[in-house]
Amino acid sequence: MAKEQSDQRVQESSVESLNSESTQPVDYEAILNNYKATFPTVQILDKEGEVVNEDIMPDLSDDQLVDLMEKMVWSRTLFDRSIALSKQGRLGFYAPSKGQEASQVASHYAFEKQDWLFPGYRDVPQLILHGLPISKAFLWSRGHMEGNRYDDLRAMPPQIIIGAQMVQAMGNAVGVKLKGEENVVTFAYTGDGGSSQGDTYEAINFASRYKAPAVFYIQNNGYAISTPRHKQTAAETLAQKAAAAGIPGVQVDGMDPLAVYAVSKQAREWAAAGNGPVLIETLTSRMGAHSTSGDDPSIYRDQESFDYWDDRDPIKRFKAYLEAKGLWDDEKHEEVVEKAKEEIKQAAKESDSTPDMTITGLLEAMYEHQPANIKEQIKKYQEKESN
């Protein structure tokens, strides 16, 4: 009864406020124009790697800056080798990540091992950095169930259903809060296409209501497969979608690793302190196809688009910044690339040596306690596999 009275007072207060302010005509154009001013793009490094905003420069040591760069170069190398492995028929589905190294790696760099990661299918680099063996990532690509078997890893396998990981992340974050776990944040990634799914809004809305410790990323790379962002929504930004859920929304230059890290670090601290979730839109680009499954980006993107984003390549930008500080050079770059190639080569051999799945094994893994029809099928295929 007390709650109903409280809700009634809030509603009456809102009506009184509306009546007191409704004498002036609503300036709809001013409201629309205000969105861009409300959600400016956060940037620290320009495309030449020059610092343009000292005010939010993150407190990273020289060693940490180099470590972040090494991880970004490793991610670019993982992309190069994954494309080669795909052409060799040694991978299944693969969603290229070239161009999104700052958006993915620098954001992940702001989180801790005790945090929970809910990735989309393009977010394999973060999953590996969080602790998944590369060989298992390759097995996941092949559809092998061993690629989904995690040991002591606070993460879920990459989600194929667009936006579904956001709902899962919300549920996990609410669970973390109910269990009273301290300094544990759940973070999840989707793309601009995912932001058009109802799941994404439902996730941020529910997480907001319960002040769940979560950070939601929308990696706006401009295209939901071949559908350009401007055909998905008339919103000035995707960050402003946070306003409807009553949570902070931030748009950041997703090709600027320092800006992505700074915004992510602050968002994690905000969520971990019990203030509720944050929505972050990273402006980035995938410098190639949506996936290796027959997509040709030249059909829906012109060369000018590729040139524009190549000029803003996050690795080129960060490399220029670190070279100016005397922390990076071409020799160091090649050392990191060669080390990553060897690591990936060994992981590919390990995944190649994993025994193929059997139908019996698949059926046995579907249920902890098999129903009668599954037991019948297991028996049937056991007999076939033994012959």
mmCIF file of C-alpha atoms in Angstrom:
data_model
loop_
_atom_site.group_PDB
_atom_site.id
_atom_site.type_symbol
_atom_site.label_atom_id
_atom_site.label_comp_id
_atom_site.label_asym_id
_atom_site.label_seq_id
_atom_site.Cartn_x
_atom_site.Cartn_y
_atom_site.Cartn_z
ATOM 1 C CA MET A 1 0.000 0.000 0.000
ATOM 2 C CA ALA A 2 2.842 2.374 0.892
ATOM 3 C CA LYS A 3 4.512 1.675 -2.456
ATOM 4 C CA GLU A 4 1.260 2.404 -4.335
ATOM 5 C CA GLN A 5 0.921 5.716 -2.508
ATOM 6 C CA SER A 6 4.533 6.580 -3.325
ATOM 7 C CA ASP A 7 4.012 5.759 -7.017
ATOM 8 C CA GLN A 8 0.834 7.870 -7.004
ATOM 9 C CA ARG A 9 2.692 10.862 -5.522
ATOM 10 C CA VAL A 10 5.423 10.561 -8.185
ATOM 11 C CA GLN A 11 2.809 10.457 -10.937
ATOM 12 C CA GLU A 12 0.927 13.448 -9.516
ATOM 13 C CA SER A 13 4.178 15.390 -9.177
ATOM 14 C CA SER A 14 4.983 14.664 -12.822
ATOM 15 C CA VAL A 15 1.572 15.884 -13.924
ATOM 16 C CA GLU A 16 1.913 19.078 -11.862
ATOM 17 C CA SER A 17 5.316 19.697 -13.404
ATOM 18 C CA LEU A 18 3.916 19.121 -16.859
ATOM 19 C CA ASN A 19 1.024 21.512 -16.271
ATOM 20 C CA SER A 20 3.317 24.230 -14.943
ATOM 21 C CA GLU A 21 5.659 24.069 -17.924
ATOM 22 C CA SER A 22 3.328 23.347 -20.827
ATOM 23 C CA THR A 23 2.386 26.956 -21.502
ATOM 24 C CA GLN A 24 5.353 27.342 -23.859
ATOM 25 C CA PRO A 25 5.412 25.650 -27.269
ATOM 26 C CA VAL A 26 7.783 22.704 -27.545
ATOM 27 C CA ASP A 27 10.848 23.460 -29.674
ATOM 28 C CA TYR A 28 11.274 20.080 -31.350
ATOM 29 C CA GLU A 29 14.134 21.211 -33.571
ATOM 30 C CA ALA A 30 16.098 22.450 -30.568
ATOM 31 C CA ILE A 31 15.570 19.085 -28.860
ATOM 32 C CA LEU A 32 17.006 17.234 -31.854
ATOM 33 C CA ASN A 33 19.925 19.636 -32.191
ATOM 34 C CA ASN A 34 20.698 19.213 -28.515
ATOM 35 C CA TYR A 35 21.374 15.480 -28.846
ATOM 36 C CA LYS A 36 24.671 15.969 -30.655
ATOM 37 C CA ALA A 37 25.824 18.485 -28.048
ATOM 38 C CA THR A 38 24.776 16.148 -25.238
ATOM 39 C CA PHE A 39 26.724 13.180 -26.623
ATOM 40 C CA PRO A 40 30.006 14.556 -28.010
ATOM 41 C CA THR A 41 32.688 12.160 -29.239
ATOM 42 C CA VAL A 42 35.429 11.638 -26.650
ATOM 43 C CA GLN A 43 38.923 11.725 -28.183
ATOM 44 C CA ILE A 44 42.484 11.977 -26.889
ATOM 45 C CA LEU A 45 44.613 11.182 -29.954
ATOM 46 C CA ASP A 46 43.865 12.551 -33.400
ATOM 47 C CA LYS A 47 44.490 10.450 -36.498
ATOM 48 C CA GLU A 48 48.160 11.507 -36.568
ATOM 49 C CA GLY A 49 48.670 10.281 -33.016
ATOM 50 C CA GLU A 50 48.878 13.785 -31.572
ATOM 51 C CA VAL A 51 47.328 14.466 -28.145
ATOM 52 C CA VAL A 52 44.333 16.784 -28.492
ATOM 53 C CA ASN A 53 42.822 16.341 -25.039
ATOM 54 C CA GLU A 54 45.105 16.216 -22.004
ATOM 55 C CA ASP A 55 42.233 16.548 -19.534
ATOM 56 C CA ILE A 56 41.177 12.891 -19.679
ATOM 57 C CA MET A 57 44.583 11.331 -20.367
ATOM 58 C CA PRO A 58 44.569 7.947 -18.560
ATOM 59 C CA ASP A 59 47.145 7.184 -15.896
ATOM 60 C CA LEU A 60 49.049 4.485 -17.783
ATOM 61 C CA SER A 61 52.752 3.874 -17.228
ATOM 62 C CA ASP A 62 55.151 3.507 -20.153
ATOM 63 C CA ASP A 63 55.177 -0.246 -19.580
ATOM 64 C CA GLN A 64 51.394 -0.353 -19.701
ATOM 65 C CA LEU A 65 51.308 1.701 -22.899
ATOM 66 C CA VAL A 66 53.715 -0.739 -24.530
ATOM 67 C CA ASP A 67 51.730 -3.697 -23.194
ATOM 68 C CA LEU A 68 48.522 -2.300 -24.663
ATOM 69 C CA MET A 69 50.215 -1.779 -28.023
ATOM 70 C CA GLU A 70 51.601 -5.328 -27.981
ATOM 71 C CA LYS A 71 48.110 -6.687 -27.403
ATOM 72 C CA MET A 72 46.700 -4.608 -30.270
ATOM 73 C CA VAL A 73 49.441 -5.792 -32.639
ATOM 74 C CA TRP A 74 48.809 -9.353 -31.467
ATOM 75 C CA SER A 75 45.119 -8.899 -32.326
ATOM 76 C CA ARG A 76 45.960 -7.615 -35.821
ATOM 77 C CA THR A 77 48.265 -10.605 -36.306
ATOM 78 C CA LEU A 78 45.506 -12.932 -35.122
ATOM 79 C CA PHE A 79 43.322 -11.439 -37.838
ATOM 80 C CA ASP A 80 45.990 -11.968 -40.515
ATOM 81 C CA ARG A 81 46.612 -15.577 -39.498
ATOM 82 C CA SER A 82 42.900 -16.358 -39.104
ATOM 83 C CA ILE A 83 42.249 -15.202 -42.667
ATOM 84 C CA ALA A 84 45.062 -17.479 -43.862
ATOM 85 C CA LEU A 85 43.739 -20.417 -41.840
ATOM 86 C CA SER A 86 40.252 -19.821 -43.225
ATOM 87 C CA LYS A 87 41.583 -19.983 -46.787
ATOM 88 C CA GLN A 88 43.301 -23.246 -45.894
ATOM 89 C CA GLY A 89 39.992 -24.685 -44.675
ATOM 90 C CA ARG A 90 41.256 -24.937 -41.092
ATOM 91 C CA LEU A 91 38.667 -22.570 -39.598
ATOM 92 C CA GLY A 92 34.902 -22.430 -39.851
ATOM 93 C CA PHE A 93 32.998 -19.198 -39.348
ATOM 94 C CA TYR A 94 35.250 -16.196 -38.795
ATOM 95 C CA ALA A 95 34.303 -12.529 -38.340
ATOM 96 C CA PRO A 96 37.303 -10.278 -39.123
ATOM 97 C CA SER A 97 38.344 -7.776 -36.467
ATOM 98 C CA LYS A 98 40.863 -5.677 -38.412
ATOM 99 C CA GLY A 99 40.315 -2.008 -37.609
ATOM 100 C CA GLN A 100 38.565 -2.627 -34.302
ATOM 101 C CA GLU A 101 41.683 -3.243 -32.197
ATOM 102 C CA ALA A 102 41.269 -0.064 -30.140
ATOM 103 C CA SER A 103 37.553 -0.641 -29.665
ATOM 104 C CA GLN A 104 38.077 -4.246 -28.575
ATOM 105 C CA VAL A 105 41.509 -4.532 -26.971
ATOM 106 C CA ALA A 106 41.747 -1.109 -25.297
ATOM 107 C CA SER A 107 38.266 -1.504 -23.814
ATOM 108 C CA HIS A 108 39.087 -4.957 -22.474
ATOM 109 C CA TYR A 109 42.315 -3.561 -20.999
ATOM 110 C CA ALA A 110 40.212 -1.554 -18.532
ATOM 111 C CA PHE A 111 38.638 -4.635 -16.947
ATOM 112 C CA GLU A 112 39.852 -7.257 -14.479
ATOM 113 C CA LYS A 113 40.071 -11.048 -14.539
ATOM 114 C CA GLN A 114 37.245 -11.305 -11.999
ATOM 115 C CA ASP A 115 34.924 -9.437 -14.382
ATOM 116 C CA TRP A 116 32.499 -11.320 -16.612
ATOM 117 C CA LEU A 117 32.811 -11.033 -20.402
ATOM 118 C CA PHE A 118 29.902 -11.585 -22.802
ATOM 119 C CA PRO A 119 31.238 -11.271 -26.371
ATOM 120 C CA GLY A 120 29.634 -11.198 -29.776
ATOM 121 C CA TYR A 121 30.994 -13.349 -32.597
ATOM 122 C CA ARG A 122 33.504 -10.663 -33.666
ATOM 123 C CA ASP A 123 34.896 -10.358 -30.149
ATOM 124 C CA VAL A 124 37.193 -13.370 -30.077
ATOM 125 C CA PRO A 125 40.304 -11.227 -29.333
ATOM 126 C CA GLN A 126 38.846 -10.040 -26.019
ATOM 127 C CA LEU A 127 37.872 -13.596 -25.129
ATOM 128 C CA ILE A 128 41.423 -14.838 -25.674
ATOM 129 C CA LEU A 129 42.864 -11.902 -23.737
ATOM 130 C CA HIS A 130 40.471 -12.755 -20.919
ATOM 131 C CA GLY A 131 42.013 -16.227 -20.701
ATOM 132 C CA LEU A 132 40.591 -18.503 -23.401
ATOM 133 C CA PRO A 133 43.303 -20.589 -25.115
ATOM 134 C CA ILE A 134 43.658 -19.665 -28.787
ATOM 135 C CA SER A 135 43.241 -23.320 -29.738
ATOM 136 C CA LYS A 136 39.786 -23.336 -28.151
ATOM 137 C CA ALA A 137 38.847 -20.186 -30.036
ATOM 138 C CA PHE A 138 39.756 -21.985 -33.253
ATOM 139 C CA LEU A 139 37.712 -25.028 -32.201
ATOM 140 C CA TRP A 140 34.729 -22.772 -31.510
ATOM 141 C CA SER A 141 35.063 -21.443 -35.058
ATOM 142 C CA ARG A 142 34.883 -25.020 -36.346
ATOM 143 C CA GLY A 143 31.756 -25.769 -34.313
ATOM 144 C CA HIS A 144 33.602 -28.212 -32.073
ATOM 145 C CA MET A 145 32.044 -28.544 -28.621
ATOM 146 C CA GLU A 146 35.507 -28.362 -26.996
ATOM 147 C CA GLY A 147 35.573 -24.743 -28.123
ATOM 148 C CA ASN A 148 32.716 -24.067 -25.722
ATOM 149 C CA ARG A 149 34.138 -25.948 -22.742
ATOM 150 C CA TYR A 150 35.561 -23.320 -20.400
ATOM 151 C CA ASP A 151 37.601 -24.043 -17.294
ATOM 152 C CA ASP A 152 37.615 -21.345 -14.602
ATOM 153 C CA LEU A 153 36.983 -18.548 -17.106
ATOM 154 C CA ARG A 154 34.517 -15.790 -16.365
ATOM 155 C CA ALA A 155 33.136 -15.529 -19.858
ATOM 156 C CA MET A 156 30.540 -16.952 -22.194
ATOM 157 C CA PRO A 157 31.243 -18.274 -25.710
ATOM 158 C CA PRO A 158 30.804 -15.746 -28.538
ATOM 159 C CA GLN A 159 27.115 -15.139 -29.160
ATOM 160 C CA ILE A 160 25.836 -15.660 -32.695
ATOM 161 C CA ILE A 161 22.296 -14.398 -32.054
ATOM 162 C CA ILE A 162 22.508 -10.636 -32.478
ATOM 163 C CA GLY A 163 21.907 -8.774 -29.205
ATOM 164 C CA ALA A 164 21.239 -11.894 -27.124
ATOM 165 C CA GLN A 165 24.523 -11.500 -25.240
ATOM 166 C CA MET A 166 23.277 -8.188 -23.844
ATOM 167 C CA VAL A 167 20.338 -9.886 -22.125
ATOM 168 C CA GLN A 168 22.609 -12.643 -20.831
ATOM 169 C CA ALA A 169 25.055 -10.051 -19.513
ATOM 170 C CA MET A 170 22.250 -8.181 -17.771
ATOM 171 C CA GLY A 171 21.107 -11.376 -16.050
ATOM 172 C CA ASN A 172 24.648 -12.148 -14.976
ATOM 173 C CA ALA A 173 25.172 -8.626 -13.607
ATOM 174 C CA VAL A 174 21.930 -8.794 -11.623
ATOM 175 C CA GLY A 175 23.054 -12.164 -10.262
ATOM 176 C CA VAL A 176 26.419 -10.734 -9.229
ATOM 177 C CA LYS A 177 24.619 -7.979 -7.337
ATOM 178 C CA LEU A 178 22.207 -10.360 -5.628
ATOM 179 C CA LYS A 179 25.122 -12.547 -4.521
ATOM 180 C CA GLY A 180 26.825 -9.502 -3.019
ATOM 181 C CA GLU A 181 30.049 -9.909 -4.992
ATOM 182 C CA GLU A 182 32.171 -6.789 -4.694
ATOM 183 C CA ASN A 183 34.299 -5.201 -7.417
ATOM 184 C CA VAL A 184 32.902 -7.500 -10.125
ATOM 185 C CA VAL A 185 31.536 -5.982 -13.330
ATOM 186 C CA THR A 186 29.918 -7.658 -16.320
ATOM 187 C CA PHE A 187 30.782 -6.228 -19.744
ATOM 188 C CA ALA A 188 29.259 -7.120 -23.094
ATOM 189 C CA TYR A 189 29.722 -6.209 -26.748
ATOM 190 C CA THR A 190 27.397 -5.884 -29.696
ATOM 191 C CA GLY A 191 27.480 -3.870 -32.924
ATOM 192 C CA ASP A 192 25.383 -1.102 -34.415
ATOM 193 C CA GLY A 193 23.159 -3.822 -35.854
ATOM 194 C CA GLY A 194 22.751 -5.240 -32.365
ATOM 195 C CA SER A 195 21.616 -1.838 -31.111
ATOM 196 C CA SER A 196 18.601 -2.171 -33.399
ATOM 197 C CA GLN A 197 17.519 -5.346 -31.610
ATOM 198 C CA GLY A 198 14.946 -5.170 -28.843
ATOM 199 C CA ASP A 199 17.170 -7.385 -26.726
ATOM 200 C CA THR A 200 19.718 -4.594 -26.339
ATOM 201 C CA TYR A 201 17.241 -2.043 -25.046
ATOM 202 C CA GLU A 202 15.551 -4.597 -22.784
ATOM 203 C CA ALA A 203 18.952 -5.443 -21.315
ATOM 204 C CA ILE A 204 19.984 -1.873 -20.518
ATOM 205 C CA ASN A 205 16.505 -1.017 -19.248
ATOM 206 C CA PHE A 206 16.349 -3.954 -16.829
ATOM 207 C CA ALA A 207 19.972 -3.473 -15.745
ATOM 208 C CA SER A 208 19.209 0.190 -15.087
ATOM 209 C CA ARG A 209 16.166 -0.606 -12.962
ATOM 210 C CA TYR A 210 18.215 -2.844 -10.676
ATOM 211 C CA LYS A 211 21.450 -0.830 -10.870
ATOM 212 C CA ALA A 212 23.298 -3.886 -12.075
ATOM 213 C CA PRO A 213 27.103 -3.538 -12.348
ATOM 214 C CA ALA A 214 27.422 -3.735 -16.132
ATOM 215 C CA VAL A 215 29.062 -1.938 -19.037
ATOM 216 C CA PHE A 216 27.432 -2.388 -22.439
ATOM 217 C CA TYR A 217 29.388 -1.689 -25.635
ATOM 218 C CA ILE A 218 27.921 -0.851 -29.020
ATOM 219 C CA GLN A 219 30.779 -1.098 -31.515
ATOM 220 C CA ASN A 220 29.479 1.121 -34.276
ATOM 221 C CA ASN A 221 31.491 -0.010 -37.298
ATOM 222 C CA GLY A 222 28.969 1.491 -39.686
ATOM 223 C CA TYR A 223 27.373 -1.654 -41.066
ATOM 224 C CA ALA A 224 25.103 -4.456 -39.894
ATOM 225 C CA ILE A 225 26.506 -6.866 -42.474
ATOM 226 C CA SER A 226 25.633 -4.694 -45.503
ATOM 227 C CA THR A 227 23.030 -2.379 -43.944
ATOM 228 C CA PRO A 228 24.569 1.044 -43.239
ATOM 229 C CA ARG A 229 24.010 2.599 -39.863
ATOM 230 C CA HIS A 230 21.938 5.490 -41.250
ATOM 231 C CA LYS A 231 19.340 3.026 -42.532
ATOM 232 C CA GLN A 232 18.957 1.440 -39.100
ATOM 233 C CA THR A 233 18.005 4.473 -37.023
ATOM 234 C CA ALA A 234 17.457 8.229 -37.248
ATOM 235 C CA ALA A 235 19.147 8.750 -33.870
ATOM 236 C CA GLU A 236 21.981 11.265 -33.931
ATOM 237 C CA THR A 237 24.101 8.860 -31.866
ATOM 238 C CA LEU A 238 23.707 5.327 -30.566
ATOM 239 C CA ALA A 239 24.990 6.459 -27.171
ATOM 240 C CA GLN A 240 21.835 8.525 -26.678
ATOM 241 C CA LYS A 241 19.787 5.326 -26.524
ATOM 242 C CA ALA A 242 21.029 5.111 -22.927
ATOM 243 C CA ALA A 243 18.892 8.126 -22.009
ATOM 244 C CA ALA A 244 15.661 6.157 -22.365
ATOM 245 C CA ALA A 245 16.947 3.651 -19.812
ATOM 246 C CA GLY A 246 18.118 6.370 -17.429
ATOM 247 C CA ILE A 247 21.802 5.475 -17.557
ATOM 248 C CA PRO A 248 24.941 7.295 -18.737
ATOM 249 C CA GLY A 249 25.703 7.027 -22.443
ATOM 250 C CA VAL A 250 29.085 7.926 -23.945
ATOM 251 C CA GLN A 251 30.278 8.101 -27.538
ATOM 252 C CA VAL A 252 34.025 7.620 -28.006
ATOM 253 C CA ASP A 253 36.430 7.605 -30.939
ATOM 254 C CA GLY A 254 36.779 3.851 -31.304
ATOM 255 C CA MET A 255 40.010 4.200 -33.292
ATOM 256 C CA ASP A 256 41.708 5.970 -30.385
ATOM 257 C CA PRO A 257 42.980 3.400 -27.837
ATOM 258 C CA LEU A 258 43.683 5.973 -25.130
ATOM 259 C CA ALA A 259 40.185 7.449 -25.326
ATOM 260 C CA VAL A 260 38.552 4.008 -25.387
ATOM 261 C CA TYR A 261 40.579 2.906 -22.373
ATOM 262 C CA ALA A 262 39.918 6.123 -20.428
ATOM 263 C CA VAL A 263 36.157 5.967 -20.975
ATOM 264 C CA SER A 264 36.058 2.230 -20.224
ATOM 265 C CA LYS A 265 38.072 2.582 -17.022
ATOM 266 C CA GLN A 266 35.740 5.290 -15.738
ATOM 267 C CA ALA A 267 32.694 3.242 -16.729
ATOM 268 C CA ARG A 268 33.985 0.185 -14.882
ATOM 269 C CA GLU A 269 34.661 2.243 -11.758
ATOM 270 C CA TRP A 270 31.165 3.749 -11.961
ATOM 271 C CA ALA A 271 29.491 0.351 -12.285
ATOM 272 C CA ALA A 272 31.660 -1.322 -9.630
ATOM 273 C CA ALA A 273 30.773 1.451 -7.166
ATOM 274 C CA GLY A 274 27.110 0.476 -7.329
ATOM 275 C CA ASN A 275 25.897 3.276 -9.587
ATOM 276 C CA GLY A 276 24.404 0.989 -12.206
ATOM 277 C CA PRO A 277 25.249 0.324 -15.860
ATOM 278 C CA VAL A 278 26.871 2.437 -18.578
ATOM 279 C CA LEU A 279 26.374 2.319 -22.353
ATOM 280 C CA ILE A 280 29.412 3.091 -24.538
ATOM 281 C CA GLU A 281 29.292 3.618 -28.294
ATOM 282 C CA THR A 282 32.662 3.214 -30.015
ATOM 283 C CA LEU A 283 32.963 4.768 -33.476
ATOM 284 C CA THR A 284 35.080 2.277 -35.376
ATOM 285 C CA SER A 285 35.366 0.364 -38.637
ATOM 286 C CA ARG A 286 35.909 -3.185 -39.773
ATOM 287 C CA MET A 287 38.429 -2.851 -42.563
ATOM 288 C CA GLY A 288 37.072 -5.648 -44.674
ATOM 289 C CA ALA A 289 34.281 -8.185 -44.930
ATOM 290 C CA HIS A 290 31.599 -8.893 -42.374
ATOM 291 C CA SER A 291 32.749 -12.509 -42.295
ATOM 292 C CA THR A 292 34.609 -15.079 -44.369
ATOM 293 C CA SER A 293 31.294 -16.658 -45.397
ATOM 294 C CA GLY A 294 31.089 -15.098 -48.843
ATOM 295 C CA ASP A 295 30.631 -11.426 -47.944
ATOM 296 C CA ASP A 296 31.987 -8.871 -50.463
ATOM 297 C CA PRO A 297 32.119 -5.409 -48.849
ATOM 298 C CA SER A 298 32.932 -3.698 -52.162
ATOM 299 C CA ILE A 299 29.288 -4.223 -53.116
ATOM 300 C CA TYR A 300 28.014 -1.900 -50.382
ATOM 301 C CA ARG A 301 31.096 0.230 -49.557
ATOM 302 C CA ASP A 302 33.097 2.482 -51.850
ATOM 303 C CA GLN A 303 36.876 2.886 -51.824
ATOM 304 C CA GLU A 304 36.562 6.326 -50.248
ATOM 305 C CA SER A 305 35.071 4.689 -47.160
ATOM 306 C CA PHE A 306 37.989 2.266 -46.830
ATOM 307 C CA ASP A 307 40.517 5.047 -47.386
ATOM 308 C CA TYR A 308 38.871 7.240 -44.745
ATOM 309 C CA TRP A 309 39.117 4.596 -42.053
ATOM 310 C CA ASP A 310 42.535 3.332 -43.115
ATOM 311 C CA ASP A 311 43.766 6.880 -42.498
ATOM 312 C CA ARG A 312 42.498 6.462 -38.931
ATOM 313 C CA ASP A 313 43.892 2.971 -38.359
ATOM 314 C CA PRO A 314 44.160 2.531 -34.548
ATOM 315 C CA ILE A 315 47.509 0.741 -34.759
ATOM 316 C CA LYS A 316 49.058 3.392 -37.009
ATOM 317 C CA ARG A 317 47.729 6.103 -34.696
ATOM 318 C CA PHE A 318 48.982 4.513 -31.490
ATOM 319 C CA LYS A 319 52.298 3.574 -33.112
ATOM 320 C CA ALA A 320 52.923 7.217 -34.015
ATOM 321 C CA TYR A 321 52.135 8.283 -30.450
ATOM 322 C CA LEU A 322 54.469 5.699 -28.898
ATOM 323 C CA GLU A 323 57.274 6.387 -31.388
ATOM 324 C CA ALA A 324 57.166 10.064 -30.421
ATOM 325 C CA LYS A 325 57.619 8.995 -26.791
ATOM 326 C CA GLY A 326 60.532 6.698 -27.722
ATOM 327 C CA LEU A 327 58.600 3.579 -26.658
ATOM 328 C CA TRP A 328 58.157 1.852 -30.029
ATOM 329 C CA ASP A 329 59.945 1.302 -33.315
ATOM 330 C CA ASP A 330 59.736 -0.944 -36.371
ATOM 331 C CA GLU A 331 62.093 -3.525 -34.889
ATOM 332 C CA LYS A 332 59.956 -3.844 -31.766
ATOM 333 C CA HIS A 333 56.845 -4.079 -33.956
ATOM 334 C CA GLU A 334 58.249 -6.973 -35.987
ATOM 335 C CA GLU A 335 59.354 -8.804 -32.848
ATOM 336 C CA VAL A 336 55.799 -8.702 -31.508
ATOM 337 C CA VAL A 337 54.352 -9.841 -34.842
ATOM 338 C CA GLU A 338 56.735 -12.803 -35.137
ATOM 339 C CA LYS A 339 56.112 -13.886 -31.556
ATOM 340 C CA ALA A 340 52.351 -13.728 -32.149
ATOM 341 C CA LYS A 341 52.655 -15.724 -35.378
ATOM 342 C CA GLU A 342 54.479 -18.523 -33.585
ATOM 343 C CA GLU A 343 51.956 -18.565 -30.737
ATOM 344 C CA ILE A 344 49.062 -18.742 -33.205
ATOM 345 C CA LYS A 345 50.818 -21.398 -35.286
ATOM 346 C CA GLN A 346 51.169 -23.665 -32.260
ATOM 347 C CA ALA A 347 47.547 -23.062 -31.267
ATOM 348 C CA ALA A 348 46.385 -24.038 -34.757
ATOM 349 C CA LYS A 349 48.392 -27.283 -34.559
ATOM 350 C CA GLU A 350 46.843 -28.026 -31.178
ATOM 351 C CA SER A 351 43.324 -27.485 -32.489
ATOM 352 C CA ASP A 352 44.140 -29.655 -35.545
ATOM 353 C CA SER A 353 45.182 -32.500 -33.244
ATOM 354 C CA THR A 354 41.938 -32.435 -31.268
ATOM 355 C CA PRO A 355 39.895 -35.587 -32.049
ATOM 356 C CA ASP A 356 36.912 -34.960 -34.295
ATOM 357 C CA MET A 357 33.504 -34.877 -32.694
ATOM 358 C CA THR A 358 31.296 -37.932 -32.949
ATOM 359 C CA ILE A 359 27.526 -37.942 -33.195
ATOM 360 C CA THR A 360 27.417 -39.958 -29.965
ATOM 361 C CA GLY A 361 29.597 -37.405 -28.207
ATOM 362 C CA LEU A 362 27.405 -34.561 -29.439
ATOM 363 C CA LEU A 363 24.222 -36.254 -28.221
ATOM 364 C CA GLU A 364 25.773 -37.085 -24.851
ATOM 365 C CA ALA A 365 26.794 -33.445 -24.409
ATOM 366 C CA MET A 366 23.321 -32.083 -25.184
ATOM 367 C CA TYR A 367 21.762 -33.103 -21.861
ATOM 368 C CA GLU A 368 23.095 -33.878 -18.396
ATOM 369 C CA HIS A 369 20.297 -36.421 -18.067
ATOM 370 C CA GLN A 370 19.272 -37.710 -21.484
ATOM 371 C CA PRO A 371 15.566 -38.162 -22.232
ATOM 372 C CA ALA A 372 14.429 -41.470 -23.712
ATOM 373 C CA ASN A 373 14.597 -40.395 -27.362
ATOM 374 C CA ILE A 374 18.185 -39.136 -26.999
ATOM 375 C CA LYS A 375 19.197 -42.360 -25.237
ATOM 376 C CA GLU A 376 17.778 -44.312 -28.167
ATOM 377 C CA GLN A 377 19.799 -42.237 -30.634
ATOM 378 C CA ILE A 378 22.971 -42.604 -28.569
ATOM 379 C CA LYS A 379 22.575 -46.371 -28.576
ATOM 380 C CA LYS A 380 21.899 -46.349 -32.318
ATOM 381 C CA TYR A 381 25.009 -44.332 -33.173
ATOM 382 C CA GLN A 382 27.217 -46.175 -30.717
ATOM 383 C CA GLU A 383 26.511 -49.321 -32.661
ATOM 384 C CA LYS A 384 27.316 -47.584 -35.976
ATOM 385 C CA GLU A 385 30.511 -46.003 -34.660
ATOM 386 C CA SER A 386 31.760 -49.310 -33.272
ATOM 387 C CA ASN A 387 31.449 -51.014 -36.697
#
